[in-house]
Amino acid sequence: MWLKPEEVLLKNALKLWVQERSNQYFVLQRRRGYGEEGGGGLAGLLVGTLDAVLDSTSKVAPFRILHQTPDSQVYWSIACGSSREEITEHWDWLEHNVMKTLSVFDSNEDITSFVQGKIRGLIAEEGKGSFVKEDDPEKFREGLMKFEKCFGLPEQEKLVTYYSCSYWKGRVPCQGWLYLSTNFLSFYSFLLGAEIKLTISWDEISKLEKTSNVILTESIHVCSRGEDHYFSMFLHISETFLLMEQLANYAVRRLFDKETFENDLVLHDPLQITKRGLESRAHSEQFSAFFRLPKEETLKEVHECFLWVPFSHYNTHGKMCISENYICFASQDGSLCSVIIPLREVTGVDKTDPANRGVSISTKGKTAFRFTEVRDFEQLVAKLRMKCNATSSPQHIINTEVAASSASDSPKDFDAGPSKMGQRDNSKTVSTEALMTVYHPQDAENLDSKMLKEKMKEQSWNILFVERGHGVSMFRTKKTRDLVVRGIPEALRGELWLLFSGAVNDMASNPGYYTELVEKSLGTCTLATDEIERDLRRSLPEHPAFQSDTGISALRRVLTAYAYRNPQIGYCQAMNILTSVLLLYAKEEEAFWLLVAVCERMLPDYFNRRIIGALVDQAVFEELIRVHLPQLTDHMMDMTFFSSVSLSWFLTLFISVLPIESAVNVVDCFFYDGIKAILQLGLAVLEYNMEKLLTCKDDAEAVTVLNRFFDSVTNKDSPLPPAVQQGSNLSDTKSDHPKVDITDLIREANERYDDIRYEDVESMRCRNRLYVIQTLEATTKQNVLRVVSQDVKFSPSDLEELYELFKKEHFLSCYWIVNSPVLQHHDASLPYLDQYRIDCQQFRVLCHLLSPWSHCANRDSLALWTFRLLDESSDCLINFKQFACVLDTMYNGSFTDKLKLLFKLHIPPAFTEVESLSPSKGGDLSKEELIHFSQLSVSSVGDSLESDSLKSSPEKVGKGKVDIQAYLKQWQDELLKKEENIKDLPRMNQSQFIQFSKTLYNLFHGDPEEELLYRAIAVVTSLLLKMEEVGRRLQSPTSPVKSPVAVVEVPAEIPRKAQEESSSEQTEGSRAQSLRGNHEWSFAFEQILASLLNEPAFVRFFEKPHDIKVKIESAKNLQLKARTRM
């Protein structure tokens, strides 16, 4: 490839390079030691070591071209090549296109200037269509070339970036280069003749973390398939680790967790992933999660500045973060001050105090935010003014402070009060009041002590609003959190939940969306709606709001609307409990947007089919327990206890275990602090019960301790009536346990575990996500292997290796294709056996790698027919059990089993006439031809079998879920199914028999007893045809049939080539004969079996043992190369 011209001193270069060609202006050189016997001796080894350590492809590539001018010691490197053919092509181009032109220049300086300009132009021309878009394109091109040369991956594999580092092999560090691409982590080192080449696919990584010990001060630990790898001596280890973490999680989401990936349009094209893009994405995700903004928001600018805090009369230092629709600020001086300013609320942006580079932003709430020491403040003001004008669309003008009115105020858009609601159709009318205001209206005249405390809380918040603002753009400080910890007043709870969760922004950006969604979703019938109906009456059944049609209808509308909005999640148990609490304190539309915020932002992946998000947070919780409560982990030998007992804590935010009047205080903290609040409270609960838990002898006793504790938790300040409070109902029966006030418990959790930071939690989430998903994958594998091992004779280790190859082939088909349809072949919601399935193309690759018959000339046809035989459901996909069973027959089956398999491959439904569109390819089929033939339906005796299997195949219902009852019935039928009787096999007609004979010829090619086997085929064929002729004469003696022996019989003495020609003639002759005659001969399997058993050579061939271990090892090395060639 062409290189940006760089000076080279030839005097020093001659020690490392050997001249191969030269002319007046150019020199072609070869790297010393390359292409020489023995590697060029010690000099060649030293050069190879330098190539691996130094960062220059012009020194790494074995060939290069230099530009020279007469009488000058300075040369310019202009091209390099990894092969002689590549560099020769460049040399020829220079001779034909440049050499003649150079003679017209008068001075050497002009010649050099022209050559440099020409080469730079070539590089720019090549770069137009290149996807290399990094900071230093020239340097990156060199790294890309070295990456391609070292690892031989498909050209679609996108290199993201590379780093110099050390790889620890035992206690010895090996200096080399770490390459991070979209699908692989690769490392290459060459030191004194010792080459180290490591390639790990991201989907195999189960652990990725930064570690340090005595030897390695700071390193990156990668665990893949149980093997540990350590990389150290990075220049910027944090940057490297962040990119590795992102690429690993990207691969895991794309390949294992398509439910969340399908909602992520940014990462659908692997070729568009760049280092800069990944870094930008990471910052945007952190930004939107921290400020609870819609996921679509991307971080555009960050400015360090000061914000004037009027109520404290000082400037707080922090960062101003700007996205498409928001201006946010977070302090970095420990004051915990943050502000969110939606551009829809901004009325003016002005320059103030030019000496201090000030920017003033005014909002509709008549609040002015003053920022100072802003770099490029004049440009920023101009940009913000343009943004504000762009966002002043009609929909944003309508949406002023949505949350400014309290939950008890009725919005102007709706005039139907609760009294009218009862007269109208409750199933369609959207409720405009929180259920708590309907069922527990506050009596302003008769205030008891609890109500007085409640009013004092409200007054504290009102004072806060006056000081710090009211609504989206309020100042959020430590004082705000302190008030949240004390418990939000009942009257303000819905409004502040909406505010702190960020749901207020979603609601403001989508006016009328919920009402429209309700109209569309009501009346739909899916699996989700069935589950919703089943759980409606189980949601807070003790609360009067959900003992009436008003509450039940509102709950139905919100859950159904959300299932309609997000079919990937649909409905999951625990959503009903959470939504019922939201409806108590928020209006119906607000409750819907709160549910959206929880499910899609605050608790990501919690409510999908595998509740991966909850499992990830449980792993984070276990990690925190090890750090903060080590004595408990020492006592509990099995950490899974904490996972099992805490799952409901995370899924329902403690609502399912705490009395409702206490649980709402936990929800207050959750909406303000996110998952951190749940983790802190979980640790506080375990620490509070530490002594009792340490004395427990088993898990059941520990669960009892925790349940009694939760029953004893009360909220002494709750203004709810005693009839509604769950804690008060238990006060008499559980009096032996001391009461614990929820406010004290939450305050203690905040104080004791205040060092748990948001950034640390997100980092632990990311790290544990890999572990959780790989654990789920390991569980799937164990269950599949347990089921399949009962039906095959492979050893457990061989079967496990086959499963890994089967799964790897599925992934290799997804790596380099944008929106690959193969991704749909993995569905984690299906039973274990059907979670991974492969199509005909993938099956062909595996057959070529693993089948003992892969040397056969018509191996593509054999693979196609085998696939059609296995594809009983006619969906063009097969699972691992089907794949393993057919391989088991080939390797471990008896002579009869193998012959029966070959027989079935040559009759319908497996058999179909195959003829490649490209005669030059011989028996090879293109991918398109293979897919086409695999989808053909054959009219045969097998049709009835296919239709039966289709009927018995479980149908998908609802939103893609599978009817488990149908699967159970299918498995029961399989267990009861008797072994197939050979008498039930249909007969093989003449064209099928001829193809069957051809396949036998191909199988025997290259065998030591090849000639003996060919003679045996001729003898058996002749015998079968004579038997068939005699049988026909006995059946109809009056109408003699022309003997087919003369057409089909193959003389045993003719050579191999003649036999092949005769075989093709037989096919044509037999077809012609079948057209001429009214009768067509056929054979039963018993006839063929009996004839072949009389030939010892046949029996020896099919009973010859084959070692699958050799094939597996070969397949592991060749699987990726096979994909590269394709």
mmCIF file with all atom_site columns, C-alpha atoms in Angstrom, residues 621 649 653-654 658 662 665-666 675-687 709-710 742 745-747 749-750 753:
data_model
loop_
_atom_site.group_PDB
_atom_site.id
_atom_site.type_symbol
_atom_site.label_atom_id
_atom_site.label_alt_id
_atom_site.label_comp_id
_atom_site.label_asym_id
_atom_site.label_entity_id
_atom_site.label_seq_id
_atom_site.pdbx_PDB_ins_code
_atom_site.Cartn_x
_atom_site.Cartn_y
_atom_site.Cartn_z
_atom_site.occupancy
_atom_site.B_iso_or_equiv
_atom_site.pdbx_formal_charge
_atom_site.auth_seq_id
_atom_site.auth_comp_id
_atom_site.auth_asym_id
_atom_site.auth_atom_id
_atom_site.pdbx_PDB_model_num
ATOM 1  C CA . PHE A 1 621 ? -25.211 -6.493 45.308 1.00 0.00 ? 621 PHE A CA 1
ATOM 2  C CA . TRP A 1 649 ? -36.338 -6.562 46.451 1.00 0.00 ? 649 TRP A CA 1
ATOM 3  C CA . LEU A 1 653 ? -38.348 -1.976 44.823 1.00 0.00 ? 653 LEU A CA 1
ATOM 4  C CA . PHE A 1 654 ? -39.153 -3.646 48.192 1.00 0.00 ? 654 PHE A CA 1
ATOM 5  C CA . LEU A 1 658 ? -42.496 -4.097 53.008 1.00 0.00 ? 658 LEU A CA 1
ATOM 6  C CA . SER A 1 662 ? -43.116 2.038  54.265 1.00 0.00 ? 662 SER A CA 1
ATOM 7  C CA . ASN A 1 665 ? -40.584 5.898  51.120 1.00 0.00 ? 665 ASN A CA 1
ATOM 8  C CA . VAL A 1 666 ? -38.197 3.464  49.418 1.00 0.00 ? 666 VAL A CA 1
ATOM 9  C CA . ILE A 1 675 ? -30.608 1.752  41.909 1.00 0.00 ? 675 ILE A CA 1
ATOM 10 C CA . LYS A 1 676 ? -28.022 3.012  44.405 1.00 0.00 ? 676 LYS A CA 1
ATOM 11 C CA . ALA A 1 677 ? -30.846 3.580  46.918 1.00 0.00 ? 677 ALA A CA 1
ATOM 12 C CA . ILE A 1 678 ? -31.990 -0.056 46.632 1.00 0.00 ? 678 ILE A CA 1
ATOM 13 C CA . LEU A 1 679 ? -28.425 -1.365 47.030 1.00 0.00 ? 679 LEU A CA 1
ATOM 14 C CA . GLN A 1 680 ? -27.831 0.813  50.085 1.00 0.00 ? 680 GLN A CA 1
ATOM 15 C CA . LEU A 1 681 ? -31.087 -0.277 51.717 1.00 0.00 ? 681 LEU A CA 1
ATOM 16 C CA . GLY A 1 682 ? -30.342 -3.946 50.963 1.00 0.00 ? 682 GLY A CA 1
ATOM 17 C CA . LEU A 1 683 ? -26.968 -3.674 52.707 1.00 0.00 ? 683 LEU A CA 1
ATOM 18 C CA . ALA A 1 684 ? -28.581 -1.886 55.686 1.00 0.00 ? 684 ALA A CA 1
ATOM 19 C CA . VAL A 1 685 ? -31.205 -4.649 56.032 1.00 0.00 ? 685 VAL A CA 1
ATOM 20 C CA . LEU A 1 686 ? -28.521 -7.366 56.074 1.00 0.00 ? 686 LEU A CA 1
ATOM 21 C CA . GLU A 1 687 ? -26.350 -5.441 58.529 1.00 0.00 ? 687 GLU A CA 1
ATOM 22 C CA . PHE A 1 709 ? -37.804 -8.102 60.075 1.00 0.00 ? 709 PHE A CA 1
ATOM 23 C CA . PHE A 1 710 ? -39.756 -6.745 57.101 1.00 0.00 ? 710 PHE A CA 1
ATOM 24 C CA . ILE A 1 742 ? -38.489 3.086  57.695 1.00 0.00 ? 742 ILE A CA 1
ATOM 25 C CA . LEU A 1 745 ? -33.576 2.663  58.290 1.00 0.00 ? 745 LEU A CA 1
ATOM 26 C CA . ILE A 1 746 ? -33.245 4.701  55.075 1.00 0.00 ? 746 ILE A CA 1
ATOM 27 C CA . ARG A 1 747 ? -31.287 7.463  56.820 1.00 0.00 ? 747 ARG A CA 1
ATOM 28 C CA . ALA A 1 749 ? -28.452 3.245  54.885 1.00 0.00 ? 749 ALA A CA 1
ATOM 29 C CA . ASN A 1 750 ? -27.605 6.632  53.343 1.00 0.00 ? 750 ASN A CA 1
ATOM 30 C CA . TYR A 1 753 ? -23.037 3.463  52.664 1.00 0.00 ? 753 TYR A CA 1
#
